Amino acid sequence: MTIFRFALKRILRDKTNVLFLSLFPIAAIFLPLAQEGWPLLPLGYQYFGVLLLFVSIRLTSIMIEDRQKGVVKRLAAAPISHFNYLWQNLLAFSVIMVIQTVIVIIGGHVYGHELYEPWNLAILYIVFTFTSISISLAWNSLYRSKESSFLIFMAVIVLIALLGGILFPVEMMPEAFQRIAVIFPTYWLSEGIEWIVLGEDRGDFLFINGVLLLYALFFLIIGSIRRIS
């Protein structure tokens, strides 16, 4: 677990990371309540998925740094396999983001927010965490510069949040866009949030999480293919 511990230290050594990882989730707890009707959860919880996407692209960018420094190439001659390098880094990212989720859920409960089913909401966010990390891993595999990757991905996040129903209801979009929305992971996150507030059939919730896990697996495969650049 040497790489895992080293990845955690790298992340927490960066003061900007510490600020980003601690203050923003806490701020989400104290965002005002939603207006009547939509969104169904307090604003910070409706938009928490967007924060997870931002955090995941920032964390996974350290793997671009490793490619730039030739770390990935040196793994070929080292006793540590690429698989170990990959999964221990991803585990470090996941642990940090899961802790964020726990803080947000517990903080919201203590603060008095109506979260309906906090445990299920935590499960949904954690599953979306894995999806976000996988998407970011695949995205970063396309870039040699972490700055370029981050800046462009910020625009992508806004786009998929808009089209996926995170920033406003899918029902407000033209019919063609409503059909397109289902291809975005953010759509399934918003569907999961709706189920937590209104849903009754447990199978629907399992299906939503299953779709998100399939996205996670798909992008993980794409992102892990690129070993050496």
Coordinates of N, CA and C in Angstrom, one line a residue, residues 61-73:
S61 N -5.6 14.3 -11.7 CA -4.6 15.1 -12.5 C -3.2 14.8 -12.0
I62 N -3.1 14.2 -10.8 CA -1.7 13.9 -10.4 C -1.1 12.7 -11.2
M63 N -2.0 12.0 -11.9 CA -1.5 10.9 -12.8 C -1.0 11.5 -14.1
I64 N -1.5 12.7 -14.5 CA -0.9 13.3 -15.6 C 0.5 13.8 -15.2
E65 N 0.7 14.3 -14.0 CA 2.0 14.7 -13.6 C 3.0 13.6 -13.6
D66 N 2.5 12.4 -13.2 CA 3.4 11.2 -13.2 C 3.8 10.9 -14.6
R67 N 2.9 11.0 -15.6 CA 3.2 10.7 -17.0 C 4.2 11.8 -17.5
Q68 N 4.0 13.0 -17.1 CA 5.0 14.1 -17.5 C 6.4 13.8 -17.0
K69 N 6.4 13.3 -15.7 CA 7.7 13.1 -15.1 C 8.3 11.7 -15.4
G70 N 7.6 11.0 -16.2 CA 8.2 9.7 -16.6 C 8.0 8.6 -15.6
V71 N 7.2 8.8 -14.6 CA 6.9 7.8 -13.6 C 6.3 6.5 -14.2
V72 N 5.4 6.7 -15.0 CA 4.7 5.6 -15.6 C 5.6 4.7 -16.4
K73 N 6.5 5.4 -17.2 CA 7.5 4.6 -18.0 C 8.4 3.8 -17.0

